[in-house]
mmCIF file of C-alpha atoms in Angstrom:
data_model
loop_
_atom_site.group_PDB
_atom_site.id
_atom_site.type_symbol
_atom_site.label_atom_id
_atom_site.label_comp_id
_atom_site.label_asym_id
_atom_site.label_seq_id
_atom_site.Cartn_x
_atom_site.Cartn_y
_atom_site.Cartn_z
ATOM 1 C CA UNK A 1 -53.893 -92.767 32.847
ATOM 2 C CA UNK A 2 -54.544 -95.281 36.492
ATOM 3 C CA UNK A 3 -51.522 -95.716 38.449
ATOM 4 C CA UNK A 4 -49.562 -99.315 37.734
ATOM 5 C CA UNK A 5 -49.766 -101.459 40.159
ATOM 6 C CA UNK A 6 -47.112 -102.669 42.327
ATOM 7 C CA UNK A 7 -47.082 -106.543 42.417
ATOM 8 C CA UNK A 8 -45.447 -109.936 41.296
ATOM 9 C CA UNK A 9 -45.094 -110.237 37.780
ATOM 10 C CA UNK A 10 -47.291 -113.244 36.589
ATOM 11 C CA UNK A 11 -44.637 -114.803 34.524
ATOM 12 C CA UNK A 12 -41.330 -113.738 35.606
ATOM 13 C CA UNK A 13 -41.706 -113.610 39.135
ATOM 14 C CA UNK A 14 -39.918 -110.084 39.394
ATOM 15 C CA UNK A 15 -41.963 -107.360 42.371
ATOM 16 C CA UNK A 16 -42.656 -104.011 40.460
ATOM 17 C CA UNK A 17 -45.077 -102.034 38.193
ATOM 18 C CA UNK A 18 -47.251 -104.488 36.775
ATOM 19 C CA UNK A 19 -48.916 -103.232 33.234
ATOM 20 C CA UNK A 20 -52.614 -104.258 32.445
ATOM 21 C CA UNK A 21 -52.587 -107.331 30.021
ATOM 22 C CA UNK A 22 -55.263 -107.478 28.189
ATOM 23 C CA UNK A 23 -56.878 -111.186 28.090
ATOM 24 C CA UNK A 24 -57.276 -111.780 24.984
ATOM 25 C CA UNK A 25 -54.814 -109.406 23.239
ATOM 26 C CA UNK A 26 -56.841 -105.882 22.694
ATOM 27 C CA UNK A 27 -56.451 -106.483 18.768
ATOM 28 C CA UNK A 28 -58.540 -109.818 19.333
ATOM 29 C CA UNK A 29 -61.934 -107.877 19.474
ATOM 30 C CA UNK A 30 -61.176 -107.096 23.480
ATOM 31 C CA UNK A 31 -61.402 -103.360 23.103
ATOM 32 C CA UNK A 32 -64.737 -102.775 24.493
ATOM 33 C CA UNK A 33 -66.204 -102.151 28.056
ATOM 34 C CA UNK A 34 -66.789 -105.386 29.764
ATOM 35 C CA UNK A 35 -68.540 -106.562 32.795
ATOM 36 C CA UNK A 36 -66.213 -107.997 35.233
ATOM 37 C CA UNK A 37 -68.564 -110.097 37.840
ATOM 38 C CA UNK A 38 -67.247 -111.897 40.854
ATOM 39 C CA UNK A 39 -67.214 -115.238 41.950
ATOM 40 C CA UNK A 40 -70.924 -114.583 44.147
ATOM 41 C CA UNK A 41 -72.236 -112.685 41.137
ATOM 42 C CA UNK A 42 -71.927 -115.478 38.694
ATOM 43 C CA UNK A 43 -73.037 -118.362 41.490
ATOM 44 C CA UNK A 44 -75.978 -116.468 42.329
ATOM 45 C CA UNK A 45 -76.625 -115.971 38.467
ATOM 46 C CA UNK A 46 -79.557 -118.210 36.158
ATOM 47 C CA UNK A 47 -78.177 -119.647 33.042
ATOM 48 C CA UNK A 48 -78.618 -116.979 30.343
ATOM 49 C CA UNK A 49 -79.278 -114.316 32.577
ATOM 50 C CA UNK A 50 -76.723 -111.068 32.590
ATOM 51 C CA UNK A 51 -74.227 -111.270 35.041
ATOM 52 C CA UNK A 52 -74.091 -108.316 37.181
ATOM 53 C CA UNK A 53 -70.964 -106.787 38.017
ATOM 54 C CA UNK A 54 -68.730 -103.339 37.175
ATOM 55 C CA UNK A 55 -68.004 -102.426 34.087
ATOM 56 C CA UNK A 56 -64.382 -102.414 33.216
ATOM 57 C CA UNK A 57 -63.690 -99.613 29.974
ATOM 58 C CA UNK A 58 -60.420 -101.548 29.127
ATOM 59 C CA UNK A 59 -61.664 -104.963 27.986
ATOM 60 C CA UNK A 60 -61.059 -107.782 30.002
ATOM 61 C CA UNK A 61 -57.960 -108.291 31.766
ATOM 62 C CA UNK A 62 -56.203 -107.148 34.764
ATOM 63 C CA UNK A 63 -52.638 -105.565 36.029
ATOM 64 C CA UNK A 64 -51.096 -108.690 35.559
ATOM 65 C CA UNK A 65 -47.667 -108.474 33.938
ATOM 66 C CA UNK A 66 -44.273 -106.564 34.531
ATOM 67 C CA UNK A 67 -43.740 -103.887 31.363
ATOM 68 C CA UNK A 68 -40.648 -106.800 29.965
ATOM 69 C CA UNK A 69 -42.827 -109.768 29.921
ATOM 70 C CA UNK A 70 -45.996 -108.068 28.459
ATOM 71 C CA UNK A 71 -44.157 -105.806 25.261
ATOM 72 C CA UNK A 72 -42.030 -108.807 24.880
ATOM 73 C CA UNK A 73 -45.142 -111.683 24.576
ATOM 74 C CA UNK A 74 -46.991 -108.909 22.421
ATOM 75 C CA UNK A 75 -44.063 -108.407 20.184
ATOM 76 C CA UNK A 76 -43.397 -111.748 19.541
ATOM 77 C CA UNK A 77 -46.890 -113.612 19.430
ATOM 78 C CA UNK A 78 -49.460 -110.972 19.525
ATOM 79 C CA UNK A 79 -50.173 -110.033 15.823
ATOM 80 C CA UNK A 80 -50.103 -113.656 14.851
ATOM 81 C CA UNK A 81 -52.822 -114.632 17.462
ATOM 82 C CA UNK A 82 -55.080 -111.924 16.478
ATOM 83 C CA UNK A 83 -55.028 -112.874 12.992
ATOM 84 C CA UNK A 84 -55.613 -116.293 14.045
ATOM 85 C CA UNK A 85 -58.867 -115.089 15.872
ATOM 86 C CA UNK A 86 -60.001 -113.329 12.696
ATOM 87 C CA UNK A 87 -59.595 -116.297 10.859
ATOM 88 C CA UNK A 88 -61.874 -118.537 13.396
ATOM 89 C CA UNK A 89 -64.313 -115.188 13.309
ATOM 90 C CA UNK A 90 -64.882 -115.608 9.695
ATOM 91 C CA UNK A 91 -64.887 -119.671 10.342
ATOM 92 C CA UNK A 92 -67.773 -118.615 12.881
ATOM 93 C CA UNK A 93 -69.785 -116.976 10.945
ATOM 94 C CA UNK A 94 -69.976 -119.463 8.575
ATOM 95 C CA UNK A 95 -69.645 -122.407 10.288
ATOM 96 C CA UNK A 96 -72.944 -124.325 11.436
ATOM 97 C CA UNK A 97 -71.510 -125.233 14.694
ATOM 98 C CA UNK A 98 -70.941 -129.043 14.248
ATOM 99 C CA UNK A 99 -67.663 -129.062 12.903
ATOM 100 C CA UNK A 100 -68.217 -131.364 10.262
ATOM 101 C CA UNK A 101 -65.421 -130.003 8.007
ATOM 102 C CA UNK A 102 -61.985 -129.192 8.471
ATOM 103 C CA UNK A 103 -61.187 -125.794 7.800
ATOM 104 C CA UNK A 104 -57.608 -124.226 6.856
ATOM 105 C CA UNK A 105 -55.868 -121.562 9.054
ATOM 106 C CA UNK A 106 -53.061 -119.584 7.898
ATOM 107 C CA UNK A 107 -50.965 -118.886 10.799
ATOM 108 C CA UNK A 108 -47.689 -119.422 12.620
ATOM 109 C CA UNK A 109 -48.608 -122.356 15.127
ATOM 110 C CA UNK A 110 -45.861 -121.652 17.513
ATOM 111 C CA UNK A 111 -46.804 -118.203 17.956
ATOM 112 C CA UNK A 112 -49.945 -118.952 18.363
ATOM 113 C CA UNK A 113 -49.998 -121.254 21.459
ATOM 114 C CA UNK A 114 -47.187 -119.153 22.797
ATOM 115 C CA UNK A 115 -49.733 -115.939 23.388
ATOM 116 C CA UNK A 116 -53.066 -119.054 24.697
ATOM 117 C CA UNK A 117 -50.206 -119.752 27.615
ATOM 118 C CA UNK A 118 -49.196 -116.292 27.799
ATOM 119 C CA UNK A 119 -52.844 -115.640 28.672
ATOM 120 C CA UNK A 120 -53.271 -118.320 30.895
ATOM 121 C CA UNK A 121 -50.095 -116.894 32.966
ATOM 122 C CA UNK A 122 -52.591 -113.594 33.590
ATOM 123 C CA UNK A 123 -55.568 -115.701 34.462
ATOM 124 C CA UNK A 124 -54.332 -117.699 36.765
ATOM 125 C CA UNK A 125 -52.644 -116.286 40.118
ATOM 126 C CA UNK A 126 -48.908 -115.694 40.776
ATOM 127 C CA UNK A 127 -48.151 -118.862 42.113
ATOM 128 C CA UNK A 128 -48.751 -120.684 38.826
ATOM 129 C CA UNK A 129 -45.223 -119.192 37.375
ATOM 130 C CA UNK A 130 -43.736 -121.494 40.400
ATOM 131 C CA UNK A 131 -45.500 -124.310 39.354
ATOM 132 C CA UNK A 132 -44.411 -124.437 35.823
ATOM 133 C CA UNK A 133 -41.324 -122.604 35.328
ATOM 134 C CA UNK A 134 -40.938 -124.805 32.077
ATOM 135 C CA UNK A 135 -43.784 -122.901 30.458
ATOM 136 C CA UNK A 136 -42.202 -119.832 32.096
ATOM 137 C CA UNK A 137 -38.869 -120.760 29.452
ATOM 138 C CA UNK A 138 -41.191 -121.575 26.818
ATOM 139 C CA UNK A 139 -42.990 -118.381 26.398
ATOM 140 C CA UNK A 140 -40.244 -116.241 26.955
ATOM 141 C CA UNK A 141 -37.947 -118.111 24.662
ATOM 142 C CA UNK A 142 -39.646 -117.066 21.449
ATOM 143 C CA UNK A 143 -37.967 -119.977 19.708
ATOM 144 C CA UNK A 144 -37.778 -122.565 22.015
ATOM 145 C CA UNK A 145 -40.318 -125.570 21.034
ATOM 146 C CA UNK A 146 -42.593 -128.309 22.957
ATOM 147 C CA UNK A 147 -44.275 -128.415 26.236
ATOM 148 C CA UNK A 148 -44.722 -131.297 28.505
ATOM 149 C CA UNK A 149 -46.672 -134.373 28.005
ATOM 150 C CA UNK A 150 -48.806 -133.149 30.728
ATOM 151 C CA UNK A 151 -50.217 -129.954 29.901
ATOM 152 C CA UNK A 152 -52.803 -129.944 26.775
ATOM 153 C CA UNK A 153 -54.271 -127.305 24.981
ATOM 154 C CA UNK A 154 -57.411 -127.386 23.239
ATOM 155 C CA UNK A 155 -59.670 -125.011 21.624
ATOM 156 C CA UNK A 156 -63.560 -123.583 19.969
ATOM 157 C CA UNK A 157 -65.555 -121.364 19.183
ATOM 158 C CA UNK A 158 -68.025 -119.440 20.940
ATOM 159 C CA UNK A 159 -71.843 -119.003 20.586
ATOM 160 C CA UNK A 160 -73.687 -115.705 21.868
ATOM 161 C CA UNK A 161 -71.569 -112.983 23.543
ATOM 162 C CA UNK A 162 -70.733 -114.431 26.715
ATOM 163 C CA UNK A 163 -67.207 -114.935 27.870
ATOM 164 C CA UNK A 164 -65.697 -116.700 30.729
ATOM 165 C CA UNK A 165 -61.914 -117.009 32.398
ATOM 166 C CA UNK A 166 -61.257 -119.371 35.292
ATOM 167 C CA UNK A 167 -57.943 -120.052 37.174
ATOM 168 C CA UNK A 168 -56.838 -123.678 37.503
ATOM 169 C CA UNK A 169 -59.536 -126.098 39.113
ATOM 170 C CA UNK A 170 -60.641 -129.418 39.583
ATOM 171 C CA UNK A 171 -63.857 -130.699 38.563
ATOM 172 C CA UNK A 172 -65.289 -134.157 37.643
ATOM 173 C CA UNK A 173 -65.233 -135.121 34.055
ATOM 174 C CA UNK A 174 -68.238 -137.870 33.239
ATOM 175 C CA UNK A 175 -66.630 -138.838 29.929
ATOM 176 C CA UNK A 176 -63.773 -140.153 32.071
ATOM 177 C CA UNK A 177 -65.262 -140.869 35.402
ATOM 178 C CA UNK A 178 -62.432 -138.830 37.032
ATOM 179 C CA UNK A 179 -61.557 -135.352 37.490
ATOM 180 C CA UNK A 180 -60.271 -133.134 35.214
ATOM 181 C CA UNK A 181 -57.758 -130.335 36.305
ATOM 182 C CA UNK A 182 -58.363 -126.999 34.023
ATOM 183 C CA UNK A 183 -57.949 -123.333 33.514
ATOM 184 C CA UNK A 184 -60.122 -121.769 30.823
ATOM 185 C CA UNK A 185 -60.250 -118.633 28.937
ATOM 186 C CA UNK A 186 -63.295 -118.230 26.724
ATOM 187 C CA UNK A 187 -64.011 -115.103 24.615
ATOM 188 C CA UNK A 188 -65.579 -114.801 21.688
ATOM 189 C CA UNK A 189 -65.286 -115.958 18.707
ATOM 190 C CA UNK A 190 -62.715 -118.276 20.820
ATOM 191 C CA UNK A 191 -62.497 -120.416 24.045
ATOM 192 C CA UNK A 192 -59.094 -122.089 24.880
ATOM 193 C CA UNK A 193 -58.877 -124.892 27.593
ATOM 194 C CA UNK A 194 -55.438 -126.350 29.242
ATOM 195 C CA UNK A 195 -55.800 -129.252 31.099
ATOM 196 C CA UNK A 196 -53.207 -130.562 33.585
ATOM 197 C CA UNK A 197 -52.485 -134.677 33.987
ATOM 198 C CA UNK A 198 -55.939 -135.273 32.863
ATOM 199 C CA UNK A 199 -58.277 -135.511 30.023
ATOM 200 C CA UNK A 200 -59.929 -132.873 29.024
ATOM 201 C CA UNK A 201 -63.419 -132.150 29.976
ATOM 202 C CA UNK A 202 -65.744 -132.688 26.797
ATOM 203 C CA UNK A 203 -64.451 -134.904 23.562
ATOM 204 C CA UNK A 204 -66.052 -131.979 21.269
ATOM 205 C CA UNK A 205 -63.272 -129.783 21.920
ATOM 206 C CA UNK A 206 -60.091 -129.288 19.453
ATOM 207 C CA UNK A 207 -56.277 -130.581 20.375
ATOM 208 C CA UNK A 208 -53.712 -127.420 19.812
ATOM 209 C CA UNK A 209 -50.712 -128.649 21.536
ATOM 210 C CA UNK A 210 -49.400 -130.002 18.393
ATOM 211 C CA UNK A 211 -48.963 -126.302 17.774
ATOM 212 C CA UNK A 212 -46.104 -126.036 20.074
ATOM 213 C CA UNK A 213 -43.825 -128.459 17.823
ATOM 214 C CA UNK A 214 -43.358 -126.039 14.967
ATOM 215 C CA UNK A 215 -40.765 -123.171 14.574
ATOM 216 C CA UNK A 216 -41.001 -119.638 15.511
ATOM 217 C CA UNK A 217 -41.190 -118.653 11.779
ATOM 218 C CA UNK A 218 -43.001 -121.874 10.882
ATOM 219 C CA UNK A 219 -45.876 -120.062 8.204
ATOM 220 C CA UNK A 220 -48.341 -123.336 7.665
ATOM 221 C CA UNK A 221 -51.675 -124.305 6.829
ATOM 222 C CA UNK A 222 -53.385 -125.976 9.409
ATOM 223 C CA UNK A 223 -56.311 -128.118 9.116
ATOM 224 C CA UNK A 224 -58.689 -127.558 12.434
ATOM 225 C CA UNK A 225 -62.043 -129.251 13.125
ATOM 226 C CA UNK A 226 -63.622 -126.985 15.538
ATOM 227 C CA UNK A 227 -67.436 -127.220 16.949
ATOM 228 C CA UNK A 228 -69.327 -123.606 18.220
ATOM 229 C CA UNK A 229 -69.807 -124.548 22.055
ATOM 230 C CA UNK A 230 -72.501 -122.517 24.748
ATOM 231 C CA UNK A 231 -70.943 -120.568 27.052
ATOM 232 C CA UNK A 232 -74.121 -120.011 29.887
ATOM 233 C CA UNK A 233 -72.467 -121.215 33.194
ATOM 234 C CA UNK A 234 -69.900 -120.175 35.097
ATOM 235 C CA UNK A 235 -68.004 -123.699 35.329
ATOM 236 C CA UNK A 236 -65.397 -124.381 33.073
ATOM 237 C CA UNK A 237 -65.600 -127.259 30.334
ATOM 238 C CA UNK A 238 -69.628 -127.009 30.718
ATOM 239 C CA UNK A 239 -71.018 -126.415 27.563
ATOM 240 C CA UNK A 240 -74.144 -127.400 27.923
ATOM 241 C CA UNK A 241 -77.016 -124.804 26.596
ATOM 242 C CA UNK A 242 -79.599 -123.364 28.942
ATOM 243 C CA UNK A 243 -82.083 -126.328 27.468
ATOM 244 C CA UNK A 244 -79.457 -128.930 28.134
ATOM 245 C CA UNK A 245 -79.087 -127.267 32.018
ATOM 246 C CA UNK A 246 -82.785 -126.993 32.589
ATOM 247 C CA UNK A 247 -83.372 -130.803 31.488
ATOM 248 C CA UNK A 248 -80.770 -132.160 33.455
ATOM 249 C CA UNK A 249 -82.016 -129.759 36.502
ATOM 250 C CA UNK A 250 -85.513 -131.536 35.804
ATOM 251 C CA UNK A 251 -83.745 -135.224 35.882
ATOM 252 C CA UNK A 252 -81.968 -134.673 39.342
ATOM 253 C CA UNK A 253 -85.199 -133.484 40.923
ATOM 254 C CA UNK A 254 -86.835 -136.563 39.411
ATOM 255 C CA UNK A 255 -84.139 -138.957 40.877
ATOM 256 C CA UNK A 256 -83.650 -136.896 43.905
ATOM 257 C CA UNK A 257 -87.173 -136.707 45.267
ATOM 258 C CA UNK A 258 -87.899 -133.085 44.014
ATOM 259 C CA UNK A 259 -90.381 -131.263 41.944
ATOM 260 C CA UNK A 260 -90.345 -128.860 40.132
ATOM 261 C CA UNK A 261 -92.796 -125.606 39.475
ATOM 262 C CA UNK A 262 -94.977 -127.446 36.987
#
């Protein structure tokens, strides 16, 4: 077994052993080697070419949490969530992508976006805890319900086997003409997005914060719309496919002055 860690507790803020959290939960088809690239090996990388890197054995995630904070979020959300994900899996492989019907999930809502903010706690850095101690309450309140007007959470699926996790950035959003601040977590058959005091970064994506209005032990059926997005760059909120990248690379060098190889 490695040695934990010593380190500041992504959620609670406490210094001490810090347990691995997997991201997603290991249940949610994360218990496979993975290849964990750094920020140069993805920059340097083509679209749809694979992204070098070393190969983690426990899935993805990182020694993130204290012991509390990560039995406590997996006791309370983590069985719900991974049925969730096995509902959009079976939604996946059915689905043609468009999201031209709404299909019903079975699930406990609360629970649900409890373990995507959970998640977004180990993605992002130790410093985002201070930021938002009000999501801090929220996911270690099991019952406590609603999240501020200002953070949204939206969801999709996935298509191909890439996967992606970025910590909060800024980038600009051309379906608003401003920028959009985001964190990201995609893994398939799911990608979740949270967006900070701005609108999120492509309209084809799927509104969950509603989720955080229901009860702990709220059981409902929920009617989601959700589209089957490209994951091929490293950005987050581009989901453009590799034809989509290599026609807009062809426009710029048009407009630009460029050529290209043909």
């Amino acid at each position: 077994m490695a040695k934990m860690p010593d380190g500041v507790c992504n959620i609670c803020g406490n210094y001490g052993k810090l347990s691995f959290e997997h991201v997603p939960p290991k249940g949610a088809f994360n218990d496979r080697p993975v290849i964990k690239g750094n920020f140069e090996n993805f920059v340097s990388s083509l679209p749809g070419e694979e992204i070098k890197g070393r190969i983690q054995q426990k899935g993805a995630g990182a020694y993130t949490l204290c012991e509390k904070c990560n039995n406590d979020t997996g006791a309370y959300y983590g069985n719900s969530f991974i049925d969730w994900t096995y509902q959009a899996f079976i939604l996946s492989s059915k689905s043609d992508g468009k999201g031209a019907f709404l299909y019903p999930f079975h699930i406990f809502p609360l629970r649900i976006i409890k373990q995507v903010i959970t998640m977004f706690f180990s993605t992002n850095g130790d410093s985002f805890h201070k930021a938002h101690p009000d999501l801090v309450r929220f996911v270690l309140n099991p019952e406590e319900k609603y999240i501020k007007p200002s953070i949204r959470l939206f969801t999709y699926l996935t298509s191909g086997s890439r996967s992606r996790q970025t910590g909060v950035v800024g980038a600009g959003n051309i379906n608003s003409s401003g920028i959009t601040i985001m964190s990201e977590i995609a893994f398939p058959p799911v990608g979740y997005l949270m967006t900070i005091d701005s609108a999120p970064p492509d309209e084809r994506l799927t509104e969950i914060t509603q989720f955080a209005r229901y009860g702990f032990n709220d059981f409902e059926t929920v009617f989601l719309s959700m589209k089957k997005l490209p994951i091929e760059y490293y950005l987050p909120g581009d989901y453009r496919s590799i034809d989509e990248m290599m026609k807009d690379y062809e426009t710029n060098m048009t407009e630009y002055g460029g050529h290209s190889d043909e």
